[in-house]
XYZ file of C-alpha atoms in Angstrom:
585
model
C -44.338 56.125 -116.032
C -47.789 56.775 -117.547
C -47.106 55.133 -120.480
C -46.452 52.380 -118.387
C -49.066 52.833 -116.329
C -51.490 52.812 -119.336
C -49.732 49.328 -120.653
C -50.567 47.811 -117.403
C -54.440 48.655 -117.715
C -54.591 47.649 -121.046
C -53.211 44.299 -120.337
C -55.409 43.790 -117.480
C -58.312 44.777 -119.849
C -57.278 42.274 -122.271
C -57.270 39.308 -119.399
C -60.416 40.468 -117.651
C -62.172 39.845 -121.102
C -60.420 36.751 -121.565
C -62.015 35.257 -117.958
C -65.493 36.662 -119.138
C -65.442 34.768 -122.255
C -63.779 31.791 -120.537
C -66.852 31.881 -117.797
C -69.576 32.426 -120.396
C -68.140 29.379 -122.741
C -68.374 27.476 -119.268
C -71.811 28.326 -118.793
C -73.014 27.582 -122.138
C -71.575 24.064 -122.016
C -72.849 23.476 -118.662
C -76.218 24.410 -120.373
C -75.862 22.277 -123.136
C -75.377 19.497 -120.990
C -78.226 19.758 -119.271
C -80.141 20.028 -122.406
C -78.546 16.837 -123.468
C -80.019 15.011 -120.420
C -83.482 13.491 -120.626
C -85.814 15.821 -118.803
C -83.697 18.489 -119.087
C -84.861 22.094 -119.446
C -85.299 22.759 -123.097
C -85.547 26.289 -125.719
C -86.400 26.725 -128.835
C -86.419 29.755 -131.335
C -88.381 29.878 -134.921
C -89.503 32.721 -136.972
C -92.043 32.698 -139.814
C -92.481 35.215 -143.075
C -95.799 35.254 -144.713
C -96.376 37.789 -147.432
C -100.033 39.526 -147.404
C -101.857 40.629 -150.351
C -102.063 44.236 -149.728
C -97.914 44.440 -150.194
C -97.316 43.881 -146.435
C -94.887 41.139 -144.905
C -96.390 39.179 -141.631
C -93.163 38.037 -138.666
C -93.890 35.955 -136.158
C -91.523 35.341 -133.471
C -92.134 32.100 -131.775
C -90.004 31.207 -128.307
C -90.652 28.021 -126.269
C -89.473 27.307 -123.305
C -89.558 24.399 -120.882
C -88.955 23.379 -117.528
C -89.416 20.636 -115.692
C -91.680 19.841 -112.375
C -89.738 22.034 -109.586
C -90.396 19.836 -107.055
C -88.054 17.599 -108.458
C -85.289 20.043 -109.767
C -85.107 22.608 -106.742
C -85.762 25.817 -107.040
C -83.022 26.791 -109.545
C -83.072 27.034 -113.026
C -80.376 27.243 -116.269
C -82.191 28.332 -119.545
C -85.954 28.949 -117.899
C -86.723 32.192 -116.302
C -86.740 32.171 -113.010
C -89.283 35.006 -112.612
C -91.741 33.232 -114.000
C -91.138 30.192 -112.421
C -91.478 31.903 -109.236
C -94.760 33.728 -110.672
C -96.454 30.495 -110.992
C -95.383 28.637 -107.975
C -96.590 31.360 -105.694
C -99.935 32.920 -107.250
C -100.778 29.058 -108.070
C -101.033 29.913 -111.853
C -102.457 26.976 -113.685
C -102.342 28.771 -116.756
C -102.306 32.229 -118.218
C -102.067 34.619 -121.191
C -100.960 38.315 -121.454
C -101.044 40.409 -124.681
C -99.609 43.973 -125.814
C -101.009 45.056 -128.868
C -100.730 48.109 -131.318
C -102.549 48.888 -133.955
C -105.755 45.882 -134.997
C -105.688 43.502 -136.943
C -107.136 44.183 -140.654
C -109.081 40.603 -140.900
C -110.451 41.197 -144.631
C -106.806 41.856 -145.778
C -105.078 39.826 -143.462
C -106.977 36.433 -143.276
C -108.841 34.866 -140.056
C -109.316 31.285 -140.251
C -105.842 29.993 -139.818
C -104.083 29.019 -136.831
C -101.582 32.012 -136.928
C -104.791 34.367 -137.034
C -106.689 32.218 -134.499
C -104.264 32.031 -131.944
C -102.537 35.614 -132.787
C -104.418 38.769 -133.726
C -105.305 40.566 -130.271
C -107.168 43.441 -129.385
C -105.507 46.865 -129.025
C -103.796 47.613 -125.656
C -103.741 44.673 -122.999
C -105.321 41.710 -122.313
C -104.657 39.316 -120.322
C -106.711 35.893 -118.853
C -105.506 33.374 -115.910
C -106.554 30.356 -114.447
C -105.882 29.713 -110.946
C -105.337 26.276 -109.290
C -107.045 27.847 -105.941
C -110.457 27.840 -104.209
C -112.809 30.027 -105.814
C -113.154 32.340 -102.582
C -109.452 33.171 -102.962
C -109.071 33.662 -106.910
C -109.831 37.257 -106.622
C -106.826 37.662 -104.115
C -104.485 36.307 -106.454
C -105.421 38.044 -109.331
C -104.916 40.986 -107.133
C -101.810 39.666 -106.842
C -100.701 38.826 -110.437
C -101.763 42.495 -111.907
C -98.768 43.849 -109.236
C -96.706 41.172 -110.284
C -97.220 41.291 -113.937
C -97.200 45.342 -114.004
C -93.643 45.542 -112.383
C -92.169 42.996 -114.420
C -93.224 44.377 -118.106
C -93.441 48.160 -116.728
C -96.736 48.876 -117.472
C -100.410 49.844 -116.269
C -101.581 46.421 -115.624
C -102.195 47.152 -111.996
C -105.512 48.503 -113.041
C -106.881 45.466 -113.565
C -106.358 44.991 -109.711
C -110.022 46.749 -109.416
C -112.984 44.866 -109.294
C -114.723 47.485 -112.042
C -112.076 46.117 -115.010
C -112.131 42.643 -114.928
C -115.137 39.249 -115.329
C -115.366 35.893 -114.830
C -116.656 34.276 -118.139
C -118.220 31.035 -118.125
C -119.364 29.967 -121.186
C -117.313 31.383 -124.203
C -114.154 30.078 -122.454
C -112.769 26.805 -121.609
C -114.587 24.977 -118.377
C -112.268 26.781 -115.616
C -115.100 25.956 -112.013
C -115.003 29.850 -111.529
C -111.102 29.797 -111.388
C -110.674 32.088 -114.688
C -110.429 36.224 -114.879
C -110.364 37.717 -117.689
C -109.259 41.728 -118.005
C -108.218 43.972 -120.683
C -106.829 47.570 -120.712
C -108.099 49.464 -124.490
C -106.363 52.435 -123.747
C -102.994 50.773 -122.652
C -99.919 51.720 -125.115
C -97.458 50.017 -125.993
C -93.658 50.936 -126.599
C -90.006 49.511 -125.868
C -90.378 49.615 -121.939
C -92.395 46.459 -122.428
C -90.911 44.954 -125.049
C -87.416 44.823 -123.384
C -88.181 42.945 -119.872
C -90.083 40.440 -122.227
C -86.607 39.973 -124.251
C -85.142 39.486 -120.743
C -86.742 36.263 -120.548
C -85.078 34.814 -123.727
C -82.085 33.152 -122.636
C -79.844 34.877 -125.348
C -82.440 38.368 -124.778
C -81.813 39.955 -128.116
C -77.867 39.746 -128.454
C -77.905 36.499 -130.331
C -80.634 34.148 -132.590
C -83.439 34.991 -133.779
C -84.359 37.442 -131.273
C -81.357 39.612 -132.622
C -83.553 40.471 -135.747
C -85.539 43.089 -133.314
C -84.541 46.001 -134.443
C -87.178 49.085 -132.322
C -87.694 51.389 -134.764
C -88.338 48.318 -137.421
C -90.805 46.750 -135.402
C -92.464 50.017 -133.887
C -93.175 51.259 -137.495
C -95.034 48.767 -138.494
C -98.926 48.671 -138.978
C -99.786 46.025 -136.385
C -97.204 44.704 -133.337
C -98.477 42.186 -130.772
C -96.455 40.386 -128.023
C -98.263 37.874 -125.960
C -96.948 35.057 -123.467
C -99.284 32.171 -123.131
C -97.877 30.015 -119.768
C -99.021 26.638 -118.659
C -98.234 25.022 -115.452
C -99.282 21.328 -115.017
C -98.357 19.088 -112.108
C -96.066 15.950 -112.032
C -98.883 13.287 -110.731
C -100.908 14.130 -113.935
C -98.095 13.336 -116.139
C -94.528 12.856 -116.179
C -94.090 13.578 -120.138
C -95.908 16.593 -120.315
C -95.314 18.123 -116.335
C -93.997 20.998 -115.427
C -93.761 24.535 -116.490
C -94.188 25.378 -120.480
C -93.809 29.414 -122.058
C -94.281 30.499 -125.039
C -93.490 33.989 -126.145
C -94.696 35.534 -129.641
C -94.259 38.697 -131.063
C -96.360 38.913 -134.672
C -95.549 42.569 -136.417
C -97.115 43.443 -139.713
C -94.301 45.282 -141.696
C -94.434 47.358 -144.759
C -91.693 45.915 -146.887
C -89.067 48.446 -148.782
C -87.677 47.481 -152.566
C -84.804 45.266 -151.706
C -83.042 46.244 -154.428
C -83.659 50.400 -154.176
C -84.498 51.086 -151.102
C -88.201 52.764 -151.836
C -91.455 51.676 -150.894
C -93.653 50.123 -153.238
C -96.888 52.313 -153.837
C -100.658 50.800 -153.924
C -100.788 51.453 -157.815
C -98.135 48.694 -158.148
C -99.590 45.697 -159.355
C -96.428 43.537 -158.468
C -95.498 42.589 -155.211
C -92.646 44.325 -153.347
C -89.322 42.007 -153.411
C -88.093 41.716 -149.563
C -85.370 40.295 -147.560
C -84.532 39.970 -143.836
C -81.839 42.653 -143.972
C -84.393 45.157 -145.582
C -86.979 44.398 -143.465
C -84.858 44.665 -140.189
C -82.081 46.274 -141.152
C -80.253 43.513 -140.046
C -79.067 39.718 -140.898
C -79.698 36.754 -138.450
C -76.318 35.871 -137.266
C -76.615 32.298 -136.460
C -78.716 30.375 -133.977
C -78.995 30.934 -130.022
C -75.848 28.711 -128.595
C -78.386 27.354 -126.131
C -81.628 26.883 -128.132
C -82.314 22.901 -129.091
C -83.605 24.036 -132.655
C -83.510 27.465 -134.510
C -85.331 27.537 -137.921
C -87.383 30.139 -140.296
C -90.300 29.752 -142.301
C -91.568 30.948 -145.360
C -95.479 30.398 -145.533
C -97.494 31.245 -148.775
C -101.635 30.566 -147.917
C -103.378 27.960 -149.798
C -104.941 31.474 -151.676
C -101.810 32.059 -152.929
C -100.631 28.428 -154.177
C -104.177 28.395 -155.799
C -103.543 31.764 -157.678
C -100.346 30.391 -158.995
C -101.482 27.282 -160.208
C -104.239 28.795 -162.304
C -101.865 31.183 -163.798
C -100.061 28.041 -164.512
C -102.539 26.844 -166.454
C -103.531 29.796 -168.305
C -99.855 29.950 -169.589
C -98.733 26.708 -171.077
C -95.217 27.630 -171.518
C -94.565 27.153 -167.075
C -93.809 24.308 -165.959
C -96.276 22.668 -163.892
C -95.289 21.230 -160.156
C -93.218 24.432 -159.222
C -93.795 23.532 -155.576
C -92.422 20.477 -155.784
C -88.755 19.752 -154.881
C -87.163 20.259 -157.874
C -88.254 23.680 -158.889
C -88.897 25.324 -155.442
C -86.559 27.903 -155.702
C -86.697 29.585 -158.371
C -89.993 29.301 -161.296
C -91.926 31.765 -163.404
C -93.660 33.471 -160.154
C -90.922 34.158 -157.493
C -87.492 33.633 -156.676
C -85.826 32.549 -153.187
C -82.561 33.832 -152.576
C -81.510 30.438 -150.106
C -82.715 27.156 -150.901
C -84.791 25.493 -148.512
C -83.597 22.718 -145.957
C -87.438 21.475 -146.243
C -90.496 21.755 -147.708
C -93.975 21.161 -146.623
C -97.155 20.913 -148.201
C -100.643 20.979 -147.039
C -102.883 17.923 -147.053
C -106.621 16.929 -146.838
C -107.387 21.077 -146.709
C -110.999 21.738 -146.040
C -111.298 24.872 -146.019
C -110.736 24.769 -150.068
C -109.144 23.219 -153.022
C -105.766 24.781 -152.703
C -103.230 23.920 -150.328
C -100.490 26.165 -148.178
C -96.900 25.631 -148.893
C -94.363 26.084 -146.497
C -90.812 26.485 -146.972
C -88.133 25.357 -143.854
C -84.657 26.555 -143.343
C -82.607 25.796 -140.685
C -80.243 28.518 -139.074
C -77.933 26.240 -136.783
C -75.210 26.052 -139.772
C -74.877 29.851 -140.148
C -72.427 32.362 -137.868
C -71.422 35.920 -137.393
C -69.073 35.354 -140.941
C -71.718 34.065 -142.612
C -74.885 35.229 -141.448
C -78.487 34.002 -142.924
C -80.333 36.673 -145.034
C -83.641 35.369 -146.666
C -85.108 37.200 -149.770
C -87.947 36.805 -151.850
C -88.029 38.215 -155.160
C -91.574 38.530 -157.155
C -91.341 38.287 -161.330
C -95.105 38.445 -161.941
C -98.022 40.778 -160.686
C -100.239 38.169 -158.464
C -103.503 38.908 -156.361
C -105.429 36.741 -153.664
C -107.070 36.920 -150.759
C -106.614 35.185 -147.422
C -108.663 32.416 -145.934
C -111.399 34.583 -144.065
C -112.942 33.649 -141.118
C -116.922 31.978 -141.318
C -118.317 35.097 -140.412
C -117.313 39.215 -140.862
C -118.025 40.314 -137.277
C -118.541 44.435 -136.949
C -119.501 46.663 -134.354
C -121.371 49.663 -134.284
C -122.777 52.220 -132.048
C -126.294 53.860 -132.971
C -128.258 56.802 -131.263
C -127.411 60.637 -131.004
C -126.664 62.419 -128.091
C -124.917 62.161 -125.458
C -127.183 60.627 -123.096
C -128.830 57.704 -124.920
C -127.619 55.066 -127.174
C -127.695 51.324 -128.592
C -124.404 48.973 -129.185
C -125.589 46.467 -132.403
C -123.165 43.474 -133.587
C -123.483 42.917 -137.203
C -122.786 38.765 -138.892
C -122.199 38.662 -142.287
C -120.857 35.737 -144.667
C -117.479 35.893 -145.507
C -117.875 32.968 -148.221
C -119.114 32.956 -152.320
C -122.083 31.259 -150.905
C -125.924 33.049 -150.790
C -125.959 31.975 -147.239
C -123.935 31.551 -143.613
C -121.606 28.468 -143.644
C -122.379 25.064 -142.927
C -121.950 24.333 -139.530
C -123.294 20.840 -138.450
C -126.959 18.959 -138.666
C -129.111 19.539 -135.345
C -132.247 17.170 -135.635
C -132.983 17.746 -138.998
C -131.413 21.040 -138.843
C -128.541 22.844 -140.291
C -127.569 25.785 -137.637
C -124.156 27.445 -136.742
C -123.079 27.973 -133.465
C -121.467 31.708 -132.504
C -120.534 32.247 -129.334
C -120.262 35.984 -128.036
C -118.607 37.569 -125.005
C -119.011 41.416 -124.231
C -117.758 43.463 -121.007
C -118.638 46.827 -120.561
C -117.611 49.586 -118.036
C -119.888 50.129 -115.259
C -120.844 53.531 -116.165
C -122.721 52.212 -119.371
C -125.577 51.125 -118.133
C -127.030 48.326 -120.143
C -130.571 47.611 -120.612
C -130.023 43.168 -121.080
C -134.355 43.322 -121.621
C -133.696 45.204 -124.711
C -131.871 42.646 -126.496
C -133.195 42.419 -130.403
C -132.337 39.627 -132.811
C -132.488 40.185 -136.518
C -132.059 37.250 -139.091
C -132.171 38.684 -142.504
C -132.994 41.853 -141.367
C -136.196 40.687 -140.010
C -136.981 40.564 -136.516
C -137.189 37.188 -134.415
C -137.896 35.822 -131.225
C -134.657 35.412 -129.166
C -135.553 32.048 -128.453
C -135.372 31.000 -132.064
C -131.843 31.853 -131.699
C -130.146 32.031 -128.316
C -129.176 29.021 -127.255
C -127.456 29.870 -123.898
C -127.737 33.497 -122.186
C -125.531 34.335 -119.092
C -125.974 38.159 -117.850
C -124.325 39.738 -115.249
C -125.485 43.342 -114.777
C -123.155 46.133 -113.900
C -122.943 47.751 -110.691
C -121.752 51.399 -110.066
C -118.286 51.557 -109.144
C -118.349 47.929 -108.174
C -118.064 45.313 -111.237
C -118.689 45.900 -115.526
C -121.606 44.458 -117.023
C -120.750 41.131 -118.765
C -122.975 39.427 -121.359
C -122.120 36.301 -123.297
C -124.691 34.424 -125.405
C -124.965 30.812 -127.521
C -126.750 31.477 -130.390
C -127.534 28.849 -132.926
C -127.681 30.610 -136.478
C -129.840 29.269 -139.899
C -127.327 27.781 -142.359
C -129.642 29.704 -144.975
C -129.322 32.989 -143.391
C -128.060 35.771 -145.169
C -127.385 37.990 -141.864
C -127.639 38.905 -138.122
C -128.290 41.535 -136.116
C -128.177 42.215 -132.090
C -128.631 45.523 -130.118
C -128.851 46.904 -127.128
C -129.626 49.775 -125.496
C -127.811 51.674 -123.152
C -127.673 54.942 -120.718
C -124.509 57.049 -120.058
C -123.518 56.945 -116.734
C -123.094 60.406 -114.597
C -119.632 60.527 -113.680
C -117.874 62.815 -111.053
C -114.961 65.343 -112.319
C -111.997 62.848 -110.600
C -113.543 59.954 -112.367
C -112.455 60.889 -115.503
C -109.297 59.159 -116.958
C -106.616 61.694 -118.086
C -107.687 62.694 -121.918
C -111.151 62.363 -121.461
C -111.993 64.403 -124.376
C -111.189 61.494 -126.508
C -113.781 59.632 -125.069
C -113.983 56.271 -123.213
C -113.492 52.676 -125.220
C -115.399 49.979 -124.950
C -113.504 46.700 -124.674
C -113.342 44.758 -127.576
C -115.876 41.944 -128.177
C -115.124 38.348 -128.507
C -116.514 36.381 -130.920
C -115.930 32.408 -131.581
C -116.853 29.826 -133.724
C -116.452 26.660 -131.952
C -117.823 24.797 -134.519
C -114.781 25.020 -136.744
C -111.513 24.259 -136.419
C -108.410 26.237 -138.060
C -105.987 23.836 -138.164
C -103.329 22.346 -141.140
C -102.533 18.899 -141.955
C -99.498 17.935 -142.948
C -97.887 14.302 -143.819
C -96.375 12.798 -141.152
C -92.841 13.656 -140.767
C -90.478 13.731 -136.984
C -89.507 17.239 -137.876
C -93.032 18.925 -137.294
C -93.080 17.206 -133.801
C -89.946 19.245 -133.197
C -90.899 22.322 -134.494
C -93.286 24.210 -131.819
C -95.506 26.925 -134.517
C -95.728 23.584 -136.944
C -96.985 21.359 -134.337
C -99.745 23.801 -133.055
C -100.446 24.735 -136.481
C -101.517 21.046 -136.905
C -103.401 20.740 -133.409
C -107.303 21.555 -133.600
C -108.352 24.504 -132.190
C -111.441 23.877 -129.521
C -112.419 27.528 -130.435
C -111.805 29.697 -133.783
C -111.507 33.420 -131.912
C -112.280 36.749 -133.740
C -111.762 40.155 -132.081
C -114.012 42.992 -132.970
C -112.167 46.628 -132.758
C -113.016 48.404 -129.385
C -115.358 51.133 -129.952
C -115.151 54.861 -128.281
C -118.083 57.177 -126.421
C -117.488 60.496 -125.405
C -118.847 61.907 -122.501
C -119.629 65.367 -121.255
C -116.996 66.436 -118.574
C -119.317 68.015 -116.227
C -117.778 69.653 -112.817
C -119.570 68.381 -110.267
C -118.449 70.029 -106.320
C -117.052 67.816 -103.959
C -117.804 68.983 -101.207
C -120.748 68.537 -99.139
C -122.172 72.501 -98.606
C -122.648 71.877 -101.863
């Protein structure tokens, strides 16, 4: 009888499973159709490998979704998710960006003056920005609002920003918002697998299928630098029909330290040749075929126009090579590297001008591979190379000054990045040759900032601060009320071999319960944003009906209005003095 018994269950088992996979093939097809249909909701999945100089592998993740206007589609949805389509229709988001970052972004090794950089390389902890489609007396309600939201939804502390003492409203180192725009970031926030799953949640597969698969924790928590970010846009239908509705796009960029593929050990520094690398050794894991659901899945394989150059001079130092290895025929495999799957496409870089080299970029599509044959990139090195990413027009630092603990000074040092004696070129100004540099600084309220002691130095030599800001907007701090926000216009000498602001500041006097937990490792200052408006990082490539398709190849091309560079967050301790709360005393 229990033998029979236990046939019975297994059968029914068998047939419940059956159903399941009977319903899910049903929904994907549904799906599918709806995708097929013009204005249909619509997904896409790409990832793109990049190779650093200092032996370290760059993925970026790139997921777009689309939905159309849902005034004219109800209220339901079948690939978009419906929590954020309910996020925008009821805080009125117009548009909106959220970061979680660990670990910063090493711009001397890494490059920052390309659109991956640009757009990409946060500042530690949170940030996040939105733009409300509201009257300005009720934006600060719904930002209220949005930090509850936003906080439940990705489990973490973004409810903090709820308070009036953590977040600004920039003006003029942002986009023209009318006072609609808050911007808030959390240094101290960190950042683990409770916020990286609900943002999976939102992929239509999650992380069971596609690209998205490849997310392996422990392979993505190890790595030197991790940022996931969701950039939204909400547009409505009477401004245009193409381009209406509701558009996400969700990133995740880790910095990995690649392993030999070959023995399983990591390369040292003293290695002059680069570490060979494949998907599986980098995420301990293949890419089993494309999302069912997604309209295109492809991979990338991006080597920087510093790169290409490096290759083609050793080229011509050695006669024996072939030129033209990055041409069709010999893309594969030539005296440099190998790749272990041949590409579907390949793309090449035109009318740079940043330099005389060009970026290559390898496609592959992932829609013909499957569980029995699943896609596993590799890239195998022959030859010791070096180069150096394209760097951004200026080094940007940091830096506090003083001693004590009472006291002190914040300075931001500009440097050229380029060869050249001087700053770059930036455009002609009535006879003039002056680059623009646009900074934006919030700091807590208990740093009291002294705006009248602002100091410009142009070659290390002091000048008037009308000589160089162009545009000054200050909004002092108040205690326990709003931060101090500063953001300045300044137009820079071409010939100028540096520059130099400070400021000087007071620590504020802080009650005992005022004091976030670990206070002994001091307070951070948020990170500084500094942009270049007058230069865009952008790539141009020949015209071809795939790049329209392909969502990071497409942006890669647009122009960026402003070339963004975060500088590091910077820490001051305070003494932790008691102070009695009560009023005897």
């Amino acid at each position: 009888m229990a033998i029979l018994l236990s046939r019975r269950s297994n059968l029914l088992a068998v047939v419940v499973l059956l159903l399941c996979q009977l319903f899910l093939y049903a929904t994907v097809s549904s799906s599918g159709s709806v995708l097929k249909q013009g204005g249909g909701e619509e997904f896409s999945e790409e990832l793109l490998l990049k190779p650093f100089p200092d032996r370290k592998v760059l993925a970026h993740f790139h997921f777009q979704s689309r939905a159309p206007h849902s005034s004219s589609h109800g209220r339901h949805h079948h690939l978009f998710p419906k929590a954020i389509a309910q996020l925008v229709k009821k805080f009125r988001v117009k548009e909106m960006e959220l970061s979680f970052t660990q670990g910063r972004w090493r711009y001397e090794q890494w490059g920052g003056f390309d659109p991956l950089s640009s757009n990409n390389a946060k500042p530690p902890g949170v940030e996040l920005w939105a733009v409300f489609d509201v009257p300005q007396s009720l934006v600060d309600v719904y930002w209220r609002n949005l930090t509850h939201t936003l906080s439940g939804l990705f489990c973490a502390s973004i409810n903090f920003l709820e308070s009036s003492t953590t977040y600004s409203a920039p003006e003029l180192t942002f986009k023209p918002s009318f006072g609609n725009l808050r911007y808030g970031t959390l240094p101290r926030e960190a950042v683990c697998t409770e916020n990286l799953t609900p943002w999976l949640k939102l992929l239509p597969c999650r992380d069971k299928a596609g690209l998205s698969a490849l997310m392996d924790r422990p392979s993505i928590y190890r790595g030197f630098y991790h940022s996931q970010r969701l950039r939204l846009t909400s547009s409505e239908s009477g401004s245009d029909e193409v381009d209406s509705g509701i558009g996400l796009d969700q990133t995740l960029t880790v910095v990995l330290q690649p392993s030999s593929w070959r023995t399983g050990k990591t390369y040292s520094v003293e290695t002059n040749i680069q570490p060979s690398w494949s998907i599986s050794s980098i995420f301990g894991r293949n890419i089993p075929g494309k999302c069912v659901i997604a309209k295109s899945s492809n991979v990338y394989l991006q080597l920087d126009n510093g790169l290409v150059g490096e290759l083609k001079n050793l080229e011509r130092e050695n006669a024996k090579y072939v030129a033209n290895t990055f041409e069709s025929e010999g893309f594969q495999s030539n005296h440099a590297f190998k790749i272990s799957v041949t590409p579907d496409k390949v793309f090449e870089e035109v009318d740079n001008l940043h330099g005389k080299s060009t970026s290559v970029i390898y496609g592959f599509s992932v829609e013909k591979y499957s569980d029995s044959q699943p896609f596993d990139l590799g890239l195998t090195w022959k030859i010791p190379v070096v180069w150096s990413c394209q760097q951004a027009p200026l080094h940007a630092s940091r830096f506090l000054m003083g001693s004590g603990n009472e006291r002190g000074a914040i300075a931001i040092s500009l440097e050229p990045t380029e060869s050249s004696e001087g700053l770059p070129t930036s455009h002609i100004i009535d006879g003039r040759c002056e680059l623009r540099v646009d900074i934006f600084q919030v700091v807590p309220w208990y740093i009291k900032v002294y705006f009248h002691t602002l100091q410009v130095f142009v070659d290390k030599q002091p000048r008037a601060m009308a000589d160089v800001v162009d545009k000054i907007r200050v909004s002092p701090s108040k205690d326990k009320v709003s931060p101090g926000v500063m953001e300045m216009i300044l137009k820079l000498p071409c010939g100028s071999k540096s520059a130099a602001f400070s400021l000087e500041f007071d620590k504020g006097f802080l009650h005992i319960d005022e004091y976030p937990p670990d206070a002994n490792q001091g307070f951070d200052i948020p990170s500084a944003l500094i942009s270049f408006p007058s230069f865009n990082a952008r790539m141009n490539f020949s015209e071809d009906e795939f790049l329209n398709n392909s969502p990071i190849l497409s942006k890669f091309q647009h122009a960026l209005q402003r070339h963004h560079h975060y500088m590091h967050s910077i820490c001051i301790v305070f003494w932790i003095i008691a102070q009695c709360a009560s009023e005897a005393c």
